[in-house]
PDB file of C-alpha atoms in Angstrom:
ATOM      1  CA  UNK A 873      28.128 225.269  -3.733  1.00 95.00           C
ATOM      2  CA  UNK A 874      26.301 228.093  -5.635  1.00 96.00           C
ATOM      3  CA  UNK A 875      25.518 227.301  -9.649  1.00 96.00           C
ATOM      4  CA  UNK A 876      23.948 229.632 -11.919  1.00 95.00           C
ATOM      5  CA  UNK A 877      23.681 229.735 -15.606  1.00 94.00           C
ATOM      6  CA  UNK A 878      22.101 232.400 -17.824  1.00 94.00           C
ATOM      7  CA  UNK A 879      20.592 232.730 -21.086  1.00 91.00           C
ATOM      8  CA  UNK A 880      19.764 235.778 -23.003  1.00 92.00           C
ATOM      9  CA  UNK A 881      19.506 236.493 -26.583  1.00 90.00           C
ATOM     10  CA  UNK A 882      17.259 239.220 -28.911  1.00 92.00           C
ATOM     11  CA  UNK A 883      13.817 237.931 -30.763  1.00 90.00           C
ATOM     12  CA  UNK A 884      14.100 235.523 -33.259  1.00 91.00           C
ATOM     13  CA  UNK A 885      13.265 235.993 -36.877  1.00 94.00           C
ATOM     14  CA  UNK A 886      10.012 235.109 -38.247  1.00 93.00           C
ATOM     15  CA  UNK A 887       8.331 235.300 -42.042  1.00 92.00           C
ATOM     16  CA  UNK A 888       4.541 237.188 -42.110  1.00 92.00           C
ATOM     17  CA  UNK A 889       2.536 234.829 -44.451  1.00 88.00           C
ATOM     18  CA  UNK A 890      -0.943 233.660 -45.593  1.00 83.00           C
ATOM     19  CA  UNK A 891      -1.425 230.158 -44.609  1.00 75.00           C
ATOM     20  CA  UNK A 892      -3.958 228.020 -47.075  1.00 60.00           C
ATOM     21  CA  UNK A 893      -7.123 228.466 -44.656  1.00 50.00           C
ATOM     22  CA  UNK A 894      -7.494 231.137 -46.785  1.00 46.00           C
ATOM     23  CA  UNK A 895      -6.502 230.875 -49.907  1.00 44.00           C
ATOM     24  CA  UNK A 896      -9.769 231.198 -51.293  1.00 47.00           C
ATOM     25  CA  UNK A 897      -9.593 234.983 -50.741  1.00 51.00           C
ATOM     26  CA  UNK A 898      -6.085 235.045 -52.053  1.00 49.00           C
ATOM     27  CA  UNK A 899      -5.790 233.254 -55.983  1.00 54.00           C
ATOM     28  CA  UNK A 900      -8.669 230.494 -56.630  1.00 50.00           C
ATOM     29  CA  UNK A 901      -6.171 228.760 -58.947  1.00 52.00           C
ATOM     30  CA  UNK A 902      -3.722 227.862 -55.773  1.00 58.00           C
ATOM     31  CA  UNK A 903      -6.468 227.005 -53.178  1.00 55.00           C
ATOM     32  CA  UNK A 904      -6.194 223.283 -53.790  1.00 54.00           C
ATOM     33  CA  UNK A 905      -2.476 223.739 -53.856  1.00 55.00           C
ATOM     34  CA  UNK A 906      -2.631 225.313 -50.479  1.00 57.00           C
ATOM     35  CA  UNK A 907      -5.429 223.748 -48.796  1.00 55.00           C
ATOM     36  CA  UNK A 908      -3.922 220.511 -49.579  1.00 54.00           C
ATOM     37  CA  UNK A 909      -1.815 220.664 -46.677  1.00 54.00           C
ATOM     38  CA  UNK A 910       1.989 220.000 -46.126  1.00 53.00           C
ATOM     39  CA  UNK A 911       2.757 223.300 -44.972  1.00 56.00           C
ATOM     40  CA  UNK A 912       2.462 225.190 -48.016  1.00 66.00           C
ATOM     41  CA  UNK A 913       2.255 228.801 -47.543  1.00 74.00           C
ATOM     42  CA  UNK A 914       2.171 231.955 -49.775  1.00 80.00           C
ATOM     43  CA  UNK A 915       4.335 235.516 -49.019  1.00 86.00           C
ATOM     44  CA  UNK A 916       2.130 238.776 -48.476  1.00 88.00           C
ATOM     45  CA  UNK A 917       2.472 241.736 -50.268  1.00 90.00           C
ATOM     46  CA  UNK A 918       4.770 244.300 -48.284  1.00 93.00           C
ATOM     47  CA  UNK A 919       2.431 247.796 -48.476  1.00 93.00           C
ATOM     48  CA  UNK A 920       3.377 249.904 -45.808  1.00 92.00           C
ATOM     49  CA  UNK A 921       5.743 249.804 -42.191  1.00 94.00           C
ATOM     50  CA  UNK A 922       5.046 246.682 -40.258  1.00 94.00           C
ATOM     51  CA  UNK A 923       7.045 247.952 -37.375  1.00 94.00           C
ATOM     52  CA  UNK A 924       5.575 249.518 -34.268  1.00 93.00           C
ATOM     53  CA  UNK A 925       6.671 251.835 -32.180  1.00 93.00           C
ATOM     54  CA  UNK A 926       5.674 250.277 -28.880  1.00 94.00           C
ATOM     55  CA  UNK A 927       5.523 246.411 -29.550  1.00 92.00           C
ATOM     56  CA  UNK A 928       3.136 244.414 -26.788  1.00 92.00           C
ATOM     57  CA  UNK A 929       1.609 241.358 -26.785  1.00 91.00           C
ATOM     58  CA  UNK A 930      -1.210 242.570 -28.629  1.00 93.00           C
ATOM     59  CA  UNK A 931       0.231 244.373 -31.241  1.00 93.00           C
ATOM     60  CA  UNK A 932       4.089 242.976 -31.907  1.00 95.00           C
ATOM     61  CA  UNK A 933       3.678 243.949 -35.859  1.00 95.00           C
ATOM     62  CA  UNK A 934       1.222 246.057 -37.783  1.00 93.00           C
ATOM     63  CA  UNK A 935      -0.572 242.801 -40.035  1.00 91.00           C
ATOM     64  CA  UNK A 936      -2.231 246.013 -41.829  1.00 90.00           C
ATOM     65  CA  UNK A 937       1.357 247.016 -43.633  1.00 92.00           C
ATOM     66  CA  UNK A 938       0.440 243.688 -45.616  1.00 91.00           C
ATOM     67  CA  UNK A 939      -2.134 242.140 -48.600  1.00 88.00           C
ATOM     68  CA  UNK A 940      -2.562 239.642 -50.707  1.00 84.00           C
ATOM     69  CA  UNK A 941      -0.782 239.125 -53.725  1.00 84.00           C
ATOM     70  CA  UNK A 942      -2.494 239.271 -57.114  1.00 80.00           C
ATOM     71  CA  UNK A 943      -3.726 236.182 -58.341  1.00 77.00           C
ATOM     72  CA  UNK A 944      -1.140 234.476 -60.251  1.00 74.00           C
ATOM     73  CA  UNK A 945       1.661 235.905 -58.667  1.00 78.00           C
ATOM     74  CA  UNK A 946       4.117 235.768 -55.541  1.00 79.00           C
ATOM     75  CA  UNK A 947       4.229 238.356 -52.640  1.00 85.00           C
ATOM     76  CA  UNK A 948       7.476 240.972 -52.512  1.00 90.00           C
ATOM     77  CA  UNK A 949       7.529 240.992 -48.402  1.00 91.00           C
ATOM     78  CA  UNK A 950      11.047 239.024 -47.462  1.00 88.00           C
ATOM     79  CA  UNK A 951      11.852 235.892 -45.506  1.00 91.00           C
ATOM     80  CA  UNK A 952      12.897 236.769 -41.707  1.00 93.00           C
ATOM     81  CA  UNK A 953      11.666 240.544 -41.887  1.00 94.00           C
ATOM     82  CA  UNK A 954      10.339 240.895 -38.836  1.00 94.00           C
ATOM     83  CA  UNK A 955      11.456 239.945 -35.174  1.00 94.00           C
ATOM     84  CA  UNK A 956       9.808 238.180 -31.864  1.00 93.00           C
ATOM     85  CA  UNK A 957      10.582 238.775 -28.457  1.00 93.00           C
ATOM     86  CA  UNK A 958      13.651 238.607 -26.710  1.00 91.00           C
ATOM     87  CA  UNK A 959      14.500 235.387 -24.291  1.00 89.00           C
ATOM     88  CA  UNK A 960      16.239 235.934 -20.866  1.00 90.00           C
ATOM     89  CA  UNK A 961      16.168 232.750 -18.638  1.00 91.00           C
ATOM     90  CA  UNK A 962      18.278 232.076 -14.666  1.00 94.00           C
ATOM     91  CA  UNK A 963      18.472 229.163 -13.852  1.00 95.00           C
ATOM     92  CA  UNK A 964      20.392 228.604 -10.062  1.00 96.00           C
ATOM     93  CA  UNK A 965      21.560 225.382  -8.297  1.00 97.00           C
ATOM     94  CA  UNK A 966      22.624 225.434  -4.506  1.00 97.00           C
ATOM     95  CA  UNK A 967      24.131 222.502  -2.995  1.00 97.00           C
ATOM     96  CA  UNK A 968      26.006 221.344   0.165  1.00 97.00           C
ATOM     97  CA  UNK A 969      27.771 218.145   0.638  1.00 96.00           C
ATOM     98  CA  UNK A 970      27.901 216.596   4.350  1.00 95.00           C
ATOM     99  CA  UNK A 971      30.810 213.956   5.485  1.00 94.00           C
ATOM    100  CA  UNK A 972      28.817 210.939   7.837  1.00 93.00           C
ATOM    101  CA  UNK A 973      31.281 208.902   8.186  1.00 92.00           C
ATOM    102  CA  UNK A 974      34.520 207.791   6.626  1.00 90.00           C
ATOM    103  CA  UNK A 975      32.717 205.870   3.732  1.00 93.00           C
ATOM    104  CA  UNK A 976      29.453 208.025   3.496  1.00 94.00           C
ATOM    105  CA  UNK A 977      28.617 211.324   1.807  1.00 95.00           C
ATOM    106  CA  UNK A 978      25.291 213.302   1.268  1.00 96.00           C
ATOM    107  CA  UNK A 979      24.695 215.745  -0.687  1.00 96.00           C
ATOM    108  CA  UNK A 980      22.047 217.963  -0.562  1.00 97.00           C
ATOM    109  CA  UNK A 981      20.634 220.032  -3.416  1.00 97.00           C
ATOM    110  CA  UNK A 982      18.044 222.191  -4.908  1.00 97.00           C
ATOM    111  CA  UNK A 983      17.653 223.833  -8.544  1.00 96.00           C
ATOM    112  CA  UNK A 984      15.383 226.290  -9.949  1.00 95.00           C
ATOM    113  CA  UNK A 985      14.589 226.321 -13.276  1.00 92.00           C
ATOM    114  CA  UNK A 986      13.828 229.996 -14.452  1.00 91.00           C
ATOM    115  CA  UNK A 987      14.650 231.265 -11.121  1.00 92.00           C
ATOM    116  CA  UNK A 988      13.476 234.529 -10.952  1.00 92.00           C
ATOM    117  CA  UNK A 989       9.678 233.574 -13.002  1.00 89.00           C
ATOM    118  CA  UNK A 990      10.183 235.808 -15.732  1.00 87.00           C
ATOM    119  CA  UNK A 991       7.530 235.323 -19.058  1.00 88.00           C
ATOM    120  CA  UNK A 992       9.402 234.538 -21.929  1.00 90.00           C
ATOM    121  CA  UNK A 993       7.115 234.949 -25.075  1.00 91.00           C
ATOM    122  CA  UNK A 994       6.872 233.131 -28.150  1.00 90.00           C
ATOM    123  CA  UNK A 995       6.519 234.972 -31.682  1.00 92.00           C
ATOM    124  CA  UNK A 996       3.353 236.499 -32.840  1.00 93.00           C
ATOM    125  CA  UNK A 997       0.991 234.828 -35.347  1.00 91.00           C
ATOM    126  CA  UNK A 998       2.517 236.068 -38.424  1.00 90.00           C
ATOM    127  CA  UNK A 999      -0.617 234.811 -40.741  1.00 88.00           C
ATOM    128  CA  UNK A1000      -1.427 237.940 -42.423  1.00 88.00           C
ATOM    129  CA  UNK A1001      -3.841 236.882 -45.212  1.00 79.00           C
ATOM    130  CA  UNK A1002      -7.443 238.648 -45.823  1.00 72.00           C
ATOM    131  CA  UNK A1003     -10.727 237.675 -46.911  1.00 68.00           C
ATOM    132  CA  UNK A1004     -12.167 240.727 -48.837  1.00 61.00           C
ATOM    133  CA  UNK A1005     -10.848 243.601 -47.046  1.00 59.00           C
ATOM    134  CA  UNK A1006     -10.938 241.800 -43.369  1.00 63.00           C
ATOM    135  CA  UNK A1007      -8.508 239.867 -41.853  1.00 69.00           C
ATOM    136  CA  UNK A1008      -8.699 236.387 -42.373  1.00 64.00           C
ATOM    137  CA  UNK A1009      -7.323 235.696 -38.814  1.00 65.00           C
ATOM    138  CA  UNK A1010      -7.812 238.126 -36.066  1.00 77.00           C
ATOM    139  CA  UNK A1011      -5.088 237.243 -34.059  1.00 84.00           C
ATOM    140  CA  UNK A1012      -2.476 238.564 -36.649  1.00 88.00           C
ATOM    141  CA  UNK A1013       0.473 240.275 -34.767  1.00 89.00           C
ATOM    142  CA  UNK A1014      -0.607 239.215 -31.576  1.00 90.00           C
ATOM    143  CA  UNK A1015       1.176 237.089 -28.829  1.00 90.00           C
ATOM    144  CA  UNK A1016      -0.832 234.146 -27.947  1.00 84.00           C
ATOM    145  CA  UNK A1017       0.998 232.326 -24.987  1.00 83.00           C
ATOM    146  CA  UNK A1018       5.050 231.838 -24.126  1.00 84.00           C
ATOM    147  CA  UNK A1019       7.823 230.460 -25.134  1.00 78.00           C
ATOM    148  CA  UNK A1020       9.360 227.047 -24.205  1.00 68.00           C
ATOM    149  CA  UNK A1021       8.257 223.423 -23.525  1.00 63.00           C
ATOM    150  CA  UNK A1022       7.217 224.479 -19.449  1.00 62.00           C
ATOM    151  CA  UNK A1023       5.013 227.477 -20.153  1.00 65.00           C
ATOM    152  CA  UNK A1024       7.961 229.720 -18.575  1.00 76.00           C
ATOM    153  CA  UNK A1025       7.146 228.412 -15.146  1.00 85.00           C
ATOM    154  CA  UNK A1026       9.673 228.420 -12.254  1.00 89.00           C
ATOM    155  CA  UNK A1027      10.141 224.471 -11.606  1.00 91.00           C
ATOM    156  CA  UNK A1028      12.210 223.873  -8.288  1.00 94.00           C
ATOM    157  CA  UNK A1029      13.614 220.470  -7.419  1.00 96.00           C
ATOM    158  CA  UNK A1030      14.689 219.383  -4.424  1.00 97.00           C
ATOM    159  CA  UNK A1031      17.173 216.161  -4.698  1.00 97.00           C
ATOM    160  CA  UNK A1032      19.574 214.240  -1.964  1.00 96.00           C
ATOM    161  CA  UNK A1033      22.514 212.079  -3.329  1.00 95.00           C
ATOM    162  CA  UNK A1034      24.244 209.311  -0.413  1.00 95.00           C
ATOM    163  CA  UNK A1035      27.550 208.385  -1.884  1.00 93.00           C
ATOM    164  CA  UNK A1036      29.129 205.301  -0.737  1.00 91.00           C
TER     165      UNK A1036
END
């Protein structure tokens, strides 16, 4: 018995934003808002085309197209503007079931979990907010690892059921 099962779907959205490491280049009045924790984060200012025309892992989005919003007020760029990487995953099972006598059956069976080892990354670091006129965080835009709780590894398992 042959079993596959496969998963595709485009890049998921994700929000560019300036996380409160560094609000102190943003609006002094919100820095103890923001550094205070709890996942409070401010919207950039949308200033130019954060799309690129070749995406890779170290350029998915041009952080540059953003700034900080004037003190006092809210950035214009959207929720969900931009969009990570696609996802494609195989996963296959292969099994065969043997008759050893009239009460006993084995089955034998292997799986492979992302079958073919294809790198599925996860999205960018979308914090976009500056200190002066540098980027506060220099990985802005960039992939940093992959997707998924294994690391994208192929994981093959080899398993034997007796049935009685």
């Amino acid at each position: 018995r042959l079993s596959s099962l496969f998963q595709w779907h485009s890049g998921v959205p994700f929000t560019p934003i300036i996380q409160g490491s560094v609000a102190g280049g943003v609006d002094p009045g919100l820095a103890p808002f923001l550094a205070s924790g709890g996942g409070a984060n401010l919207f950039p200012d949308l200033v130019g085309d954060p799309h690129v025309s070749h995406p890779t892992t170290k350029e998915w989005f041009n952080p540059a197209a953003f700034a900080n919003p004037a003190p006092g007020t809210f950035g214009n760029a959207g929720r969900n503007i931009l969009t990570g990487p696609g996802f494609a995953d195989v996963d296959m099972s292969l099994a065969k079931e043997f008759t050893l006598t009239e009460r006993f059956n084995l089955e034998i069976k292997a799986d492979a979990y992302n079958a073919f080892n294809h790198i599925n990354f996860a999205n960018p670091d979308a914090d976009v907010g500056y200190n002066g006129a540098t980027l506060a965080d220099s990985s802005a835009g960039t992939i940093t690892g992959p997707a998924g709780f294994n690391g994208n590894r192929r994981i093959i398992q080899l398993g034997a059921h007796l049935r009685f």
